[in-house]
Amino acid sequence: MSFEPKILGIACNWCTYTGADLAGTTRLQYPQNIRVVRVMCSSRINPSFIFRAFQLGADGVLVGGCHPGDCHYNTGNLYARRRLAVTKKILEFAGMEPGRFRVEWISASEGNRFAEVVREFTEQIRDLGPQTQFKISQ
Amino acid sequence: MAISFEQIEQNLKTEARKLLESGKVSLVLAYGRGYDENHPMPYVAKHPSDVDNIVFNEYCTANLARYLTRYPRRTKIAIAAKAADSRAVVQLIQEDKVCREDLVVLGIPVYGMKNFKTGEAIDSKTTGGLSNPVLYDILLGEEVHGQPVSSPYDVLAAYEAMDKEERWAFWQRELGRCIRCYACRKACPMCYCDPCFIDQNKPKWGEKSPESPGNLMYHLTRFHHLAGRCIDCGECSRACPVDIPLYLFHKKVAKDCEEMFGQAAGMSIGDKPVLVNFRVDDSDKILE
Ligand code: FES
């Protein structure tokens, strides 16, 4: 059986999630490998969500938020940017492939871009293969 | 040669006695005798008569800033702080865990502290390598000058050069040995959360048995929680009963934070910890 990546998407309610909605309502096709979890803001994302997702078997994690400056709560994503940058460095120093975790700013009107990013990311993860390092064997 | 350990001990006693007698502080955080000379322990002097029990020698490595957050706010505390410890004090002030006005910092310039486990000198390999405290009210001795300064991040080069599989194997090996005694978190001046995320049951963030997956979750998250806050005293690694080089990861994260945000932890009271701060012009490059 061919490998189907399991991707966790964490999307902020106001931009990326709405963007995903738009992609849906305009009937854009994008891979179903992504499971989107909605949070109110990208700064809601606890870095442990990401570590935990990898442990529970995600092959990739995609975080989506409003463009810097557009956050519904004004500054949320500016904090998130710093925080997630650190998360990335930590994953990298622990020895994970850098490509498995990605942060994208996608606004509510960028349905197209959402579909595109998901497509691209899914392909990237497909190339990297299953994520086994962090995964807890059950 | 700068001042000797005996002199520092004498000065420490004198100042502690003065502060306690005048009632300026209600307790002095210092070191006392452990089961032998080489194992001094943190000691809290509450009465002028306790002062005689205070010791100071090259094995007094414990970071006493650890104990600051245990006392209710407004407790007047004097603390013996070496270079790294003073950074911890600064960091705690930045985080509003203690008030500057409640503290009397007895700064101790040091060079040549020793690891009580191995007897080896502690230098910039496992710590920030500073010799003078960054903040003090009273300096017990003279500032040390002319000590060779080497970057605390030099040790990282070998690990950064590894490829990711190697690094992964290295950390698996090291963190796999963790017995989850949580000595690292107990020794750390910045680990004051109650309860710690790993002790929470709902949500359960990670496995609690001493096995690799849970260990990884605990340590990676701990490294993350200390990002931009770790002041590189190296106490976690010295407290570790199985000698995991935790300092390496902390140094790496500190280095990244310094590179990305241009500020080291605990250097000045006016700073804001980097992760509770932002600049509008932070570049998106850091996410790549
Ligand atoms: S609301 Fe979208 S990132 Fe804050």
XYZ file of C-alpha atoms and ligand atoms in Angstrom:
430
model
C 0.000 0.000 0.000
C 1.328 3.390 -0.834
C 2.137 5.772 1.942
C -0.515 8.343 2.738
C 0.878 11.070 4.977
C -1.069 12.060 8.031
C -0.836 15.792 8.475
C -2.052 17.855 11.348
C -3.108 21.346 10.419
C -3.554 23.882 13.170
C -5.316 26.903 11.803
C -6.308 30.173 13.338
C -10.030 30.818 13.258
C -9.899 34.215 11.644
C -7.608 33.722 8.724
C -6.335 30.331 7.798
C -9.430 28.440 8.868
C -11.626 30.857 6.999
C -9.239 30.550 4.080
C -9.699 26.782 4.222
C -13.433 27.375 4.229
C -13.117 29.515 1.171
C -11.096 26.830 -0.540
C -13.964 24.482 0.246
C -16.780 26.734 -0.904
C -15.009 27.539 -4.136
C -14.573 23.797 -4.607
C -10.830 23.838 -4.855
C -9.271 20.424 -4.662
C -6.625 19.747 -2.083
C -5.365 16.500 -0.557
C -7.370 15.010 2.245
C -4.262 14.152 4.179
C -4.597 17.215 6.309
C -6.777 17.230 9.422
C -7.411 20.756 10.464
C -7.825 21.765 14.064
C -9.196 25.211 14.637
C -7.736 27.450 17.295
C -8.698 31.028 17.973
C -5.286 32.434 17.178
C -1.896 31.129 16.213
C -0.623 32.289 19.586
C -2.988 29.757 21.155
C -0.716 27.032 19.916
C 1.267 25.483 22.675
C 4.517 24.104 21.258
C 3.755 20.877 23.079
C 0.828 20.420 20.675
C 3.386 19.997 17.969
C 5.686 17.658 19.876
C 2.683 15.654 20.937
C 1.285 15.462 17.423
C 4.529 13.958 16.232
C 4.505 11.513 19.101
C 0.999 10.429 18.310
C 1.947 9.712 14.751
C 1.600 12.846 12.649
C 3.913 12.810 9.668
C 3.841 16.560 9.373
C 2.433 19.570 11.152
C 1.279 22.681 9.356
C 0.475 25.764 11.366
C -1.531 28.524 9.779
C -2.114 32.019 11.046
C -2.992 35.489 9.888
C -0.334 37.523 8.170
C 1.792 39.433 10.666
C -0.041 42.643 11.373
C -3.420 41.108 10.534
C -3.969 39.064 13.663
C -7.485 39.454 15.003
C -5.967 40.111 18.380
C -3.413 42.479 16.910
C -0.218 40.934 18.178
C -0.930 37.228 18.672
C 0.923 36.005 15.653
C 3.903 38.190 16.402
C 4.392 36.249 19.623
C 3.607 33.020 17.826
C 6.234 33.749 15.215
C 8.971 33.880 17.813
C 7.672 30.927 19.721
C 7.275 28.667 16.715
C 10.678 29.653 15.426
C 12.108 28.286 18.662
C 10.004 25.137 18.305
C 11.482 24.640 14.913
C 15.034 25.034 16.148
C 14.396 22.573 18.944
C 13.003 19.942 16.612
C 15.954 20.453 14.380
C 18.548 20.146 17.102
C 16.819 17.044 18.402
C 17.436 15.539 14.988
C 14.169 15.759 13.124
C 13.957 16.527 9.416
C 13.301 20.242 9.236
C 10.655 19.833 6.534
C 8.081 18.183 8.738
C 7.002 21.284 10.524
C 5.906 24.372 8.717
C 4.325 27.694 9.547
C 2.415 29.644 6.935
C 0.551 32.904 7.020
C -2.649 32.505 5.022
C -5.374 35.098 5.086
C -9.148 34.574 4.874
C -9.208 35.529 1.234
C -6.411 33.215 0.192
C -8.389 30.046 -0.394
C -6.228 29.382 -3.374
C -3.083 29.674 -1.443
C -4.373 27.405 1.278
C -5.040 24.672 -1.251
C -1.677 25.244 -2.803
C 0.238 25.114 0.457
C -1.532 21.936 1.516
C -0.828 20.340 -1.821
C 2.813 21.285 -1.683
C 3.278 20.274 1.939
C 1.596 16.927 1.401
C 3.916 16.190 -1.483
C 6.887 17.191 0.593
C 5.870 14.860 3.420
C 5.161 12.087 0.976
C 8.735 12.391 -0.212
C 10.093 12.384 3.319
C 8.198 9.206 4.086
C 6.579 8.125 7.328
C 7.690 9.854 10.466
C 8.955 7.201 12.836
C 11.378 8.997 15.132
C 8.946 10.616 17.485
C 6.141 8.199 17.044
C 5.231 6.175 20.078
C 4.968 2.575 19.038
C 1.709 1.076 20.108
C 45.246 36.812 42.069
C 41.874 37.867 43.212
C 40.283 37.089 46.487
C 40.285 33.640 48.092
C 37.332 31.525 49.015
C 38.007 31.961 52.742
C 37.862 35.711 52.365
C 34.612 35.476 50.471
C 33.230 33.271 53.216
C 34.279 35.821 55.844
C 32.734 38.693 53.899
C 29.594 36.706 53.372
C 29.287 36.058 57.087
C 29.920 39.666 58.004
C 27.366 41.010 55.574
C 24.820 38.357 56.465
C 25.178 39.157 60.140
C 24.823 42.871 59.540
C 21.729 42.420 57.410
C 20.041 40.063 59.835
C 20.881 42.101 62.918
C 19.613 45.313 61.404
C 16.432 43.501 60.365
C 16.883 44.611 56.792
C 16.214 41.112 55.611
C 14.428 38.234 57.249
C 16.540 35.550 55.682
C 19.821 35.046 53.959
C 20.156 32.423 51.245
C 23.669 31.050 51.396
C 25.564 27.790 51.649
C 25.986 25.563 54.650
C 27.973 22.473 55.379
C 26.788 19.242 53.821
C 27.946 15.801 54.854
C 31.508 16.785 54.069
C 33.584 19.691 52.826
C 33.000 18.866 49.193
C 29.266 18.800 49.417
C 28.021 22.117 50.706
C 24.282 22.558 50.696
C 21.986 25.501 50.285
C 21.438 27.035 53.673
C 18.956 29.599 54.928
C 20.133 31.786 57.794
C 17.232 33.301 59.680
C 18.898 34.551 62.867
C 22.208 36.237 63.405
C 23.251 33.145 65.321
C 22.769 31.006 62.188
C 25.425 32.936 60.386
C 28.253 30.840 61.790
C 26.980 27.867 59.816
C 27.546 29.608 56.510
C 30.349 28.263 54.347
C 31.683 29.109 50.954
C 34.124 27.095 48.907
C 34.724 26.000 45.355
C 31.998 23.383 45.524
C 29.221 25.858 46.281
C 27.750 25.532 42.838
C 24.031 25.379 43.627
C 22.063 28.217 42.155
C 20.337 29.796 45.132
C 17.987 31.833 42.976
C 16.098 28.556 42.890
C 14.757 29.300 46.342
C 13.645 32.875 45.821
C 10.255 31.950 44.472
C 9.504 29.726 47.452
C 8.924 32.631 49.782
C 5.852 34.817 49.724
C 6.197 38.124 47.947
C 7.427 40.987 50.070
C 9.701 38.714 52.071
C 12.964 40.554 52.384
C 15.679 38.243 51.226
C 19.414 38.505 50.921
C 20.915 36.094 48.454
C 24.469 35.037 47.803
C 24.713 35.133 44.045
C 27.577 34.079 41.844
C 27.773 35.238 38.265
C 25.233 32.875 36.736
C 23.026 33.061 39.809
C 22.796 36.804 39.503
C 21.555 36.378 35.964
C 18.877 34.095 37.350
C 17.931 36.809 39.823
C 17.704 39.328 36.999
C 15.613 36.957 34.951
C 13.239 36.370 37.867
C 12.896 40.113 38.308
C 12.133 40.456 34.604
C 9.445 37.844 34.995
C 8.069 39.667 38.001
C 8.527 36.668 40.249
C 10.484 38.687 42.780
C 10.770 42.420 43.367
C 14.050 44.180 43.144
C 13.249 46.142 46.326
C 12.838 42.968 48.348
C 16.250 41.670 47.497
C 19.719 42.293 48.711
C 22.050 40.645 46.256
C 25.378 39.679 47.719
C 27.418 39.345 44.568
C 30.251 36.867 44.510
C 32.807 37.112 41.740
C 34.132 33.664 41.072
C 36.593 31.802 39.038
C 37.380 28.180 39.422
C 34.249 26.657 40.859
C 34.412 22.902 40.808
C 31.944 20.185 40.043
C 31.422 18.275 43.266
C 30.887 15.035 41.387
C 34.001 15.018 39.303
C 36.199 17.635 40.918
C 36.625 19.225 37.503
C 36.660 22.969 37.063
C 33.423 24.452 35.801
C 34.007 26.756 32.872
C 32.298 28.046 29.796
C 31.912 24.498 28.507
C 29.045 23.719 30.836
C 28.017 27.199 31.939
C 27.875 30.728 30.677
C 31.437 31.168 31.897
C 30.934 34.593 33.471
C 32.979 35.446 36.517
C 31.350 38.649 37.714
C 27.740 38.967 38.793
C 25.658 41.175 36.522
C 23.637 42.572 39.407
C 24.574 43.080 43.016
C 24.107 45.417 45.954
C 27.172 44.365 47.832
C 30.114 42.754 46.156
C 31.973 40.308 48.361
C 35.406 40.764 46.926
C 36.743 42.422 43.834
C 35.587 41.984 40.309
C 37.629 39.512 38.373
C 39.312 40.857 35.323
C 41.590 39.411 32.756
C 40.123 35.947 32.888
C 40.148 34.440 29.442
C 36.719 34.874 27.934
C 35.553 32.225 25.574
C 32.140 32.017 24.070
C 29.823 29.756 26.047
C 28.564 28.460 22.728
C 31.872 27.066 21.525
C 31.116 23.580 22.777
C 28.159 23.380 20.448
C 30.195 23.305 17.273
C 30.749 19.552 17.367
C 27.063 18.869 17.831
C 25.905 21.320 15.237
C 28.222 19.674 12.768
C 26.592 16.271 13.247
C 24.039 15.293 10.682
C 20.512 14.909 11.891
C 20.521 11.130 12.207
C 23.604 11.269 14.350
C 22.150 13.991 16.522
C 18.936 12.095 16.856
C 20.846 8.988 17.922
C 22.874 11.067 20.360
C 19.839 12.565 22.055
C 18.007 9.248 22.040
C 20.939 7.724 23.837
C 21.263 10.557 26.318
C 17.619 11.242 27.040
C 16.854 7.538 26.957
C 18.814 7.206 30.180
C 16.646 9.697 32.011
C 15.097 8.149 35.100
C 12.583 10.972 35.492
C 13.688 11.992 38.950
C 13.097 15.616 37.902
C 16.256 16.756 39.627
C 16.892 19.050 36.647
C 13.670 20.862 37.227
C 14.231 20.993 40.978
C 17.660 22.504 40.545
C 16.582 25.034 37.950
C 15.926 28.573 39.135
C 13.577 29.147 36.213
C 11.431 26.041 36.712
C 8.896 27.385 39.128
C 5.625 26.239 37.555
C 3.278 24.480 39.880
C 2.220 22.060 38.634
C 4.789 21.357 35.988
C 3.183 20.489 32.655
C 4.427 16.921 32.886
C 2.619 16.408 36.185
C -0.704 17.392 34.711
C -3.186 14.663 33.976
C -5.720 16.616 32.006
C -4.500 17.178 29.421
C -1.821 14.577 29.687
C 1.111 16.019 27.813
C 3.382 13.040 27.902
C 4.063 9.622 29.270
C 5.352 9.612 32.791
C 7.247 6.364 32.856
C 10.991 6.658 32.331
C 10.947 5.551 28.732
C 12.132 7.271 25.617
C 8.922 8.793 24.236
C 7.900 10.397 27.493
C 11.450 11.466 28.244
C 11.634 13.168 24.891
C 8.373 14.970 25.461
C 9.422 16.110 28.907
C 12.845 17.318 27.927
C 11.959 18.945 24.623
C 9.127 20.833 26.243
C 11.345 21.807 29.128
C 13.956 23.105 26.702
C 11.225 25.079 25.039
C 9.906 26.491 28.281
C 13.397 27.665 29.124
C 13.987 29.234 25.735
C 15.244 32.756 26.202
C 15.139 32.250 29.973
C 17.871 29.738 30.646
C 20.763 31.630 32.159
C 23.238 28.864 31.593
C 24.244 28.039 35.147
C 24.536 24.379 34.254
C 22.875 23.243 37.455
C 20.469 20.879 35.677
C 23.307 18.825 34.299
C 25.159 18.764 37.604
C 22.034 17.747 39.460
C 21.366 14.946 37.008
C 22.133 11.582 38.621
C 22.771 9.963 35.252
C 24.781 12.860 33.849
C 22.734 13.822 30.838
C 24.378 16.843 29.197
C 21.223 18.931 29.301
C 23.310 22.074 29.186
C 24.099 21.371 25.544
C 20.525 21.666 24.456
C 19.919 24.678 26.657
C 22.966 26.378 25.228
C 21.820 25.649 21.719
C 18.392 27.140 22.354
C 19.949 30.133 24.098
C 22.268 30.638 21.181
C 19.427 30.497 18.670
C 17.399 32.942 20.722
C 20.304 35.304 20.948
C 20.861 35.108 17.217
C 17.220 35.521 16.322
C 16.164 38.082 18.882
C 19.419 39.713 19.831
C 19.170 39.378 23.563
C 20.658 37.009 26.101
C 18.667 35.956 29.149
C 19.069 37.666 32.485
C 21.498 40.394 31.563
C 19.563 43.516 32.510
C 16.489 44.214 34.627
C 14.991 46.429 31.951
C 14.781 43.678 29.357
C 11.720 41.675 28.593
C 12.120 37.923 28.128
C 12.352 37.340 24.384
C 9.383 35.032 24.060
C 6.954 37.382 25.768
C 8.110 40.131 23.523
C 8.142 40.750 19.789
C 9.219 43.201 17.211
C 6.962 44.050 14.340
C 9.947 43.708 12.066
C 10.955 40.237 13.234
C 11.736 38.501 10.019
C 9.753 35.559 8.707
C 13.121 34.032 7.922
C 13.341 32.694 11.432
C 10.563 30.301 10.564
C 12.409 28.751 7.680
S -6.128 35.647 14.978
Fe -5.124 34.765 13.314
S -3.110 34.693 14.084
Fe -4.100 35.732 15.696
